[in-house]
mmCIF file of C-alpha atoms in Angstrom:
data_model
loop_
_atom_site.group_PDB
_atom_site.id
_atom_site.type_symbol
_atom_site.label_atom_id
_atom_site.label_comp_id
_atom_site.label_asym_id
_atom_site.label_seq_id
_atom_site.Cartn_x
_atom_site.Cartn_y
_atom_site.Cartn_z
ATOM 1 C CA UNK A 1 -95.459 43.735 39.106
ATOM 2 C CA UNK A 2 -91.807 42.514 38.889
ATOM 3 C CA UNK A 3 -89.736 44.822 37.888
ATOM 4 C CA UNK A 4 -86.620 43.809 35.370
ATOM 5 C CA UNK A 5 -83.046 45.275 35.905
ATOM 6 C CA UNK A 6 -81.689 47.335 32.956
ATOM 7 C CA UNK A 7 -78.742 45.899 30.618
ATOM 8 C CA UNK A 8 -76.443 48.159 32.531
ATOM 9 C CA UNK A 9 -77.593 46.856 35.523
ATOM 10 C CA UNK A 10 -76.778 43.490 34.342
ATOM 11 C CA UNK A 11 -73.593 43.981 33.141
ATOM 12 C CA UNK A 12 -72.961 45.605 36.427
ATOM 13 C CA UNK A 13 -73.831 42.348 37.921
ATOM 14 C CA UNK A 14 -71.732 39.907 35.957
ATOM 15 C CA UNK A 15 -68.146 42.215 36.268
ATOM 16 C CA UNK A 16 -68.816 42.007 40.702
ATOM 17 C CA UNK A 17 -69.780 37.940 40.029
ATOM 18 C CA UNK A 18 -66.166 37.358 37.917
ATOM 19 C CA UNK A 19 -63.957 39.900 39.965
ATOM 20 C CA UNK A 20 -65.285 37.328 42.859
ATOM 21 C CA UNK A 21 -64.221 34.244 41.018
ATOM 22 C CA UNK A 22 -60.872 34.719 38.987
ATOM 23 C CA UNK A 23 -58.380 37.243 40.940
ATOM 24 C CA UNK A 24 -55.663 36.850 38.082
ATOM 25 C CA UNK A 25 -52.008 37.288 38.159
ATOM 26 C CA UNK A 26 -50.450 39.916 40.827
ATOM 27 C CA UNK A 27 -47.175 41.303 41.276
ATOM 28 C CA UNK A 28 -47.296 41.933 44.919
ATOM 29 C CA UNK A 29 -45.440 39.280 45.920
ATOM 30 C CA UNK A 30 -41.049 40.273 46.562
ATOM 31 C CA UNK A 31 -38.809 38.224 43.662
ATOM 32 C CA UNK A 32 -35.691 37.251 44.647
ATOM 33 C CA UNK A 33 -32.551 37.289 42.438
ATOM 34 C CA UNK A 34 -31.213 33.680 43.300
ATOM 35 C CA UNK A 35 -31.410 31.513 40.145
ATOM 36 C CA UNK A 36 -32.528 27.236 40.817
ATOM 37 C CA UNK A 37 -30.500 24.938 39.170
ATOM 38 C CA UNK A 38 -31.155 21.512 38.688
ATOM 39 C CA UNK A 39 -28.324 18.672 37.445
ATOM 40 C CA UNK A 40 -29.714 15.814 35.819
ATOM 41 C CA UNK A 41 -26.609 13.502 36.291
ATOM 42 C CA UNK A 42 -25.551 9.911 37.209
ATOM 43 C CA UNK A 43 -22.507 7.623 37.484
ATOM 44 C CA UNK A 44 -22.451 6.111 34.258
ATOM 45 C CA UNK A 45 -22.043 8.746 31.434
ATOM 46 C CA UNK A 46 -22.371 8.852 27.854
ATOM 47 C CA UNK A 47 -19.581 6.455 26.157
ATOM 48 C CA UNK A 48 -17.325 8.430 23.772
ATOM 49 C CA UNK A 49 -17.929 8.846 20.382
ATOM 50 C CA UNK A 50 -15.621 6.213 19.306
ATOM 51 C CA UNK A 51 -16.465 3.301 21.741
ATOM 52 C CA UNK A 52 -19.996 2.645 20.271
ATOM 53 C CA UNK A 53 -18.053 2.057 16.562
ATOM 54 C CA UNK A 54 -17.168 -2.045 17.094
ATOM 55 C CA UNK A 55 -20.648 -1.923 18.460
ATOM 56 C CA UNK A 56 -22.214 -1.354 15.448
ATOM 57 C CA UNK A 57 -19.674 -3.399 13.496
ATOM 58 C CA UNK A 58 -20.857 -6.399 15.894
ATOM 59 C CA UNK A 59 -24.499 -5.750 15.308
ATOM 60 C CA UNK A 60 -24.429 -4.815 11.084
ATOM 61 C CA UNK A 61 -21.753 -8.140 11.025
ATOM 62 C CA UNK A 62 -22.986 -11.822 10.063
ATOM 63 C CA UNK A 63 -21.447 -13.292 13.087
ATOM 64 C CA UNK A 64 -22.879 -14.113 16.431
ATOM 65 C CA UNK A 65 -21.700 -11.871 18.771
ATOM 66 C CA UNK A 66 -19.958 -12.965 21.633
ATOM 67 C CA UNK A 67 -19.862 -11.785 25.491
ATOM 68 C CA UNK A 68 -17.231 -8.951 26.052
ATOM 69 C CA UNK A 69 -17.172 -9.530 29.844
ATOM 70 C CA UNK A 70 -16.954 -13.132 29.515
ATOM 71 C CA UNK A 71 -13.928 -12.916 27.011
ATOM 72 C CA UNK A 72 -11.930 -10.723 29.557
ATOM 73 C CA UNK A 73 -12.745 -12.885 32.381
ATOM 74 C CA UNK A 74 -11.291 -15.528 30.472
ATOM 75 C CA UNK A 75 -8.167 -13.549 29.168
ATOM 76 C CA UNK A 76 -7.784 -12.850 32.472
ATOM 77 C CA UNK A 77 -8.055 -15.735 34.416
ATOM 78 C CA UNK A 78 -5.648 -17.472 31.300
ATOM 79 C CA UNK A 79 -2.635 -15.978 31.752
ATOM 80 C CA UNK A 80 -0.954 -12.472 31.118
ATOM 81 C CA UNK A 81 1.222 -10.457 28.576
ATOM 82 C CA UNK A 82 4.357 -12.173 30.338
ATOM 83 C CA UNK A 83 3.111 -15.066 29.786
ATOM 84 C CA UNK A 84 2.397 -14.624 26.067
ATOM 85 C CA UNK A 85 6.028 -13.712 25.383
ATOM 86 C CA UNK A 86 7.323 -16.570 27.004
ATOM 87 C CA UNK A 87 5.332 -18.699 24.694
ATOM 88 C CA UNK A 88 6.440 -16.602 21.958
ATOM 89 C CA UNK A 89 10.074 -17.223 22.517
ATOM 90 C CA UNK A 90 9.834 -20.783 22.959
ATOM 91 C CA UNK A 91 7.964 -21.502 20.094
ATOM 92 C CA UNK A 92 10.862 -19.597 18.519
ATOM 93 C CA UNK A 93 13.613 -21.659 20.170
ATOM 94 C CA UNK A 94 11.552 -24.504 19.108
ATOM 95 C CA UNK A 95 11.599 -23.654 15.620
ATOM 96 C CA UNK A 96 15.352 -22.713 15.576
ATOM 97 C CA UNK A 97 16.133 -25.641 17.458
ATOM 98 C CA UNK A 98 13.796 -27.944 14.531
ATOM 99 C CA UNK A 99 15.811 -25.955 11.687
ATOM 100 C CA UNK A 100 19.427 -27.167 13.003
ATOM 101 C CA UNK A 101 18.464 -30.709 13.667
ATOM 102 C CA UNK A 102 17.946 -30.824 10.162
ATOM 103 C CA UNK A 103 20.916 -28.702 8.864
ATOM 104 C CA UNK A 104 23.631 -29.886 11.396
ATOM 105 C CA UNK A 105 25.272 -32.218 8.897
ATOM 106 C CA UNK A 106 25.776 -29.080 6.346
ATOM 107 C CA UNK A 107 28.175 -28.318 8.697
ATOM 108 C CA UNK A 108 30.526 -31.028 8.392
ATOM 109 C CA UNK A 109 30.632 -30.201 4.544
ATOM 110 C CA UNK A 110 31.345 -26.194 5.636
ATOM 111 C CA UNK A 111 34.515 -27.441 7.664
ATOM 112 C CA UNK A 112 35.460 -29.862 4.483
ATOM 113 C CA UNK A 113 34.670 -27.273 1.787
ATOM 114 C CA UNK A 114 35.719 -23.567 2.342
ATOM 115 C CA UNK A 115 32.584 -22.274 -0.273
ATOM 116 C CA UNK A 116 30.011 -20.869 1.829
ATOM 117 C CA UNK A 117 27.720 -20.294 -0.748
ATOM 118 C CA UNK A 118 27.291 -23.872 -1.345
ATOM 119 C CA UNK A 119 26.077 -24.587 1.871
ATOM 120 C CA UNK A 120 24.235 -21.374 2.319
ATOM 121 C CA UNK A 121 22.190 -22.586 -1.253
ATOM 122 C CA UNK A 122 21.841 -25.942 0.033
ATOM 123 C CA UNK A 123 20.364 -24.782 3.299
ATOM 124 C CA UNK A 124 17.416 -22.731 1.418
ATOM 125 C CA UNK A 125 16.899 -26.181 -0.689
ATOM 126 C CA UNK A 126 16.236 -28.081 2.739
ATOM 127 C CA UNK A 127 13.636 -25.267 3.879
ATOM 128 C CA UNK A 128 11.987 -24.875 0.616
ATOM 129 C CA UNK A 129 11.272 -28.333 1.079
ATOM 130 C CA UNK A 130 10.245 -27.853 4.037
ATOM 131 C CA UNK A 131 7.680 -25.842 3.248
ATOM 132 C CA UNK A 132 6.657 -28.067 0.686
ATOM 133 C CA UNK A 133 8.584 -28.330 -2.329
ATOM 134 C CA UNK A 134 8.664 -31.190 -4.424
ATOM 135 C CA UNK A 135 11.755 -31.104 -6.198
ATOM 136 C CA UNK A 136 15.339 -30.313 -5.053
ATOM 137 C CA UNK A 137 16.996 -26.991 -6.608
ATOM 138 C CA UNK A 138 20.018 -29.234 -7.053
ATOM 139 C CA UNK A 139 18.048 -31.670 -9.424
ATOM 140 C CA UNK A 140 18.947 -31.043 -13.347
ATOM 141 C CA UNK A 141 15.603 -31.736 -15.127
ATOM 142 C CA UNK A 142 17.862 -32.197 -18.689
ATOM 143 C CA UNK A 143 20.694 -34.808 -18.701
ATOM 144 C CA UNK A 144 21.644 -38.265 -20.550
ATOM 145 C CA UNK A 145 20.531 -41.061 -18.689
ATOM 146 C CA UNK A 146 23.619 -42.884 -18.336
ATOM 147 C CA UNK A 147 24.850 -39.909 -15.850
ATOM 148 C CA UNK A 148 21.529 -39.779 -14.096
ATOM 149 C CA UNK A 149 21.428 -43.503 -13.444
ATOM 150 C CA UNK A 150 25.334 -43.086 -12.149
ATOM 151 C CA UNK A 151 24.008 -40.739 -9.933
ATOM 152 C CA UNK A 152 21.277 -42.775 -8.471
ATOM 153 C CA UNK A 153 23.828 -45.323 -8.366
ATOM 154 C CA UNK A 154 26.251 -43.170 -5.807
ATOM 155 C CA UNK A 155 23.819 -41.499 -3.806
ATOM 156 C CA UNK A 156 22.125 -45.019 -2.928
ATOM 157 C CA UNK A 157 25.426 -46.414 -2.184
ATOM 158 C CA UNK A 158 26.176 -43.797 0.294
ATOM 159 C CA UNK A 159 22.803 -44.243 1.790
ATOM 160 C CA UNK A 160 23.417 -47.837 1.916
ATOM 161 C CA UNK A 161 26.322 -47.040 3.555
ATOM 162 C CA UNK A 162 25.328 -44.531 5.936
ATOM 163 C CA UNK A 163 22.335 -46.718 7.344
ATOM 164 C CA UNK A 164 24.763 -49.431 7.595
ATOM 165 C CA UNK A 165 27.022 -47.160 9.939
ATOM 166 C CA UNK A 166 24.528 -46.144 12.149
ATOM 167 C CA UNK A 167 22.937 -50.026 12.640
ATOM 168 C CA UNK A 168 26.682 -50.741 14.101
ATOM 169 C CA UNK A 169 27.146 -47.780 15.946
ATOM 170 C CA UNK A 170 23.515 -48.602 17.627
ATOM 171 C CA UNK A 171 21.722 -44.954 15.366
ATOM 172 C CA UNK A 172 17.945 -45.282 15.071
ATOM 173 C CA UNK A 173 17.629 -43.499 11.701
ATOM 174 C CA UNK A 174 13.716 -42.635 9.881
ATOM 175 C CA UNK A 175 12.157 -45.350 7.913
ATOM 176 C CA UNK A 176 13.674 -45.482 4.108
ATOM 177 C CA UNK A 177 11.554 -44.010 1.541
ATOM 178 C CA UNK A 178 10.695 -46.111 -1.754
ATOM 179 C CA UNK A 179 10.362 -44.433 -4.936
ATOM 180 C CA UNK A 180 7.942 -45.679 -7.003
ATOM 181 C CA UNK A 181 9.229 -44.671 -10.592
ATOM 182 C CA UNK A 182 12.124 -46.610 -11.864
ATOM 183 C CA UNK A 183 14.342 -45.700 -15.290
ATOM 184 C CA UNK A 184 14.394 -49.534 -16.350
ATOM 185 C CA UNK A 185 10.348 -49.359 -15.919
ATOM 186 C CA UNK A 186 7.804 -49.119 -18.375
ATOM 187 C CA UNK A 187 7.299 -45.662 -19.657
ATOM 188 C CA UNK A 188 4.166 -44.154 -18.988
ATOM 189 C CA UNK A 189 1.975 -43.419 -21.759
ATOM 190 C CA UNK A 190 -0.655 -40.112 -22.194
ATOM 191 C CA UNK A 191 -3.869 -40.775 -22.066
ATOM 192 C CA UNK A 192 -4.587 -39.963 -25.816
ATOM 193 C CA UNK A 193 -1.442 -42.062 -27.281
ATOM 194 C CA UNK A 194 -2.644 -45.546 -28.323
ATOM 195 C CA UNK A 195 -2.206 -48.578 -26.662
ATOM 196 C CA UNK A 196 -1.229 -50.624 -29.656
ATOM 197 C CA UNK A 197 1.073 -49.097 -32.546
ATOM 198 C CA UNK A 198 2.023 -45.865 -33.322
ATOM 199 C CA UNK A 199 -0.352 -42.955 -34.183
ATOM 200 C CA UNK A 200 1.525 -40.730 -36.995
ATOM 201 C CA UNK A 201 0.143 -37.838 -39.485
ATOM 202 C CA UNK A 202 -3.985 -39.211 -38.468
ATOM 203 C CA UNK A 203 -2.493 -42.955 -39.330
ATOM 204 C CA UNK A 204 -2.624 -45.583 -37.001
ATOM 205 C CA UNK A 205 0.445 -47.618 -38.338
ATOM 206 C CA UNK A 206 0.715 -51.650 -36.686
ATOM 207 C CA UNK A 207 3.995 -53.474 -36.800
ATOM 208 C CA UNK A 208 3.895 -57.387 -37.072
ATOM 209 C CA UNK A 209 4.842 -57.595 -33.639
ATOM 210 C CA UNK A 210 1.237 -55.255 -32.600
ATOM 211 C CA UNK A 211 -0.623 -57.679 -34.877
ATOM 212 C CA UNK A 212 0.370 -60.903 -33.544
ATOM 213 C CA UNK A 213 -0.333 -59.696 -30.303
ATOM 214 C CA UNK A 214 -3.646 -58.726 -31.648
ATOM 215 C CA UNK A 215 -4.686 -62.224 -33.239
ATOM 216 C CA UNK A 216 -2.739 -64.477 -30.989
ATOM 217 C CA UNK A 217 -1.236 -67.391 -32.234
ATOM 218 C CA UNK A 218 -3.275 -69.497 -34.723
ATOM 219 C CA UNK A 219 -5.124 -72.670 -33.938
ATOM 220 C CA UNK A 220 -3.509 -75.836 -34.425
ATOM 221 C CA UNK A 221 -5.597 -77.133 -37.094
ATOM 222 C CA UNK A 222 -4.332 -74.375 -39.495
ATOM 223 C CA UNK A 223 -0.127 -74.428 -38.702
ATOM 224 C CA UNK A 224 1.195 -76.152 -41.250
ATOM 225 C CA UNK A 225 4.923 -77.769 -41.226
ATOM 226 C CA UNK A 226 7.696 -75.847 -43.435
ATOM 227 C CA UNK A 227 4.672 -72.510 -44.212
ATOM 228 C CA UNK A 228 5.313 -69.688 -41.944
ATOM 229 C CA UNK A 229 2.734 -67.343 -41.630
ATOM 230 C CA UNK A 230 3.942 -63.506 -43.145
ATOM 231 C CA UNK A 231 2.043 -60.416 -41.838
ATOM 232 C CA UNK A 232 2.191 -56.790 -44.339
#
């Protein structure tokens, strides 16, 4: 007969098989006090908080970005901050210089005249027109016509003679400007006045003078010698 172990027996058994296998944590082994620390570092850090902002501006932005680096290289390699305010200060010069070219004969008239405000308003009219005014400060908008065409009169006459002063004294002066619009011309009509007669109170009143021009003259067959024709 085989005889079978008791559940003590077996429990016996199974605590000596899984002392055996798992030993478990011990504490016989000496700590030391000395504390590891490890740095995770390396050469490039993190950028500062506000170096990353044109960044994002480049990226959220509808333009194409372009290549930092290469625009440095390119500052760089272009010239420097001296450089920059030479330019500057010529371009200055340049202007100044430009700007008394064209108001050098004012001066003549400030030696003649002793009113510098004259000059000093007639040198703003020469840069407002240089910046693109049409008409001179000077110019009256409301006078009769007899002293405007005097006027005309004079300042071609001086500018007749003044060309013909420089063409002895061997002056190249600029080309002369026509003006298209003349006093004696035809006056120009709006585009809703009528070509023919005069337009008065929702009338359209003719003169004999509009209706002859209308009808032309009349064929031969129908003049007749001594009858003259009568328009009303």
């Amino acid at each position: 007969m085989v005889a079978v172990p008791s559940r003590e027996e077996q429990g016996s058994v199974v605590e000596s098989a899984g002392s055996e296998e798992w030993e478990g944590l011990s504490d016989s082994e000496p700590t030391s006090g000395v504390v590891e620390v490890i740095e995770h570092s390396s050469e490039h850090g993190l950028p500062a908080p506000g170096t990353r902002l044109p960044d994002i501006k480049c990226f959220m932005g509808a333009k194409i970005p372009r290549d930092g680096k290469a625009d440095k290289a390119k500052g760089g390699a272009g010239g420097n901050d001296e450089d920059e305010e030479s330019e500057t200060l010529n371009l200055k010069h340049d202007l100044d210089l430009q700007r008394l070219l064209k108001e050098s004969h004012l001066l003549d008239r400030a030696n003649r005249s002793g009113n510098p405000g004259d000059q000093r308003h007639r040198a703003v009219d020469l840069r407002l027109q240089a910046l693109g005014s049409q008409d001179s400060i000077f110019r009256q908008t409301k006078m009769p016509i007899a002293h405007r065409k005097g006027i005309q009169a004079k300042a071609a006459a001086r500018e007749s003679q003044r060309r013909k002063e420089a063409q002895e004294n061997g002056i190249v002066l600029e080309r002369a400007s026509r003006s298209s619009k003349s006093l004696s011309g035809k006056r120009e009509r709006g585009v809703d006045v009528p070509a023919v007669g005069r337009f008065q109170s929702g009338t359209l009143k003719l003169s004999q003078r509009d209706i002859a021009s209308i009808q032309g003259p009349p064929p031969r067959g129908q003049r007749k010698r001594g009858v003259s024709l009568r328009f009303y």
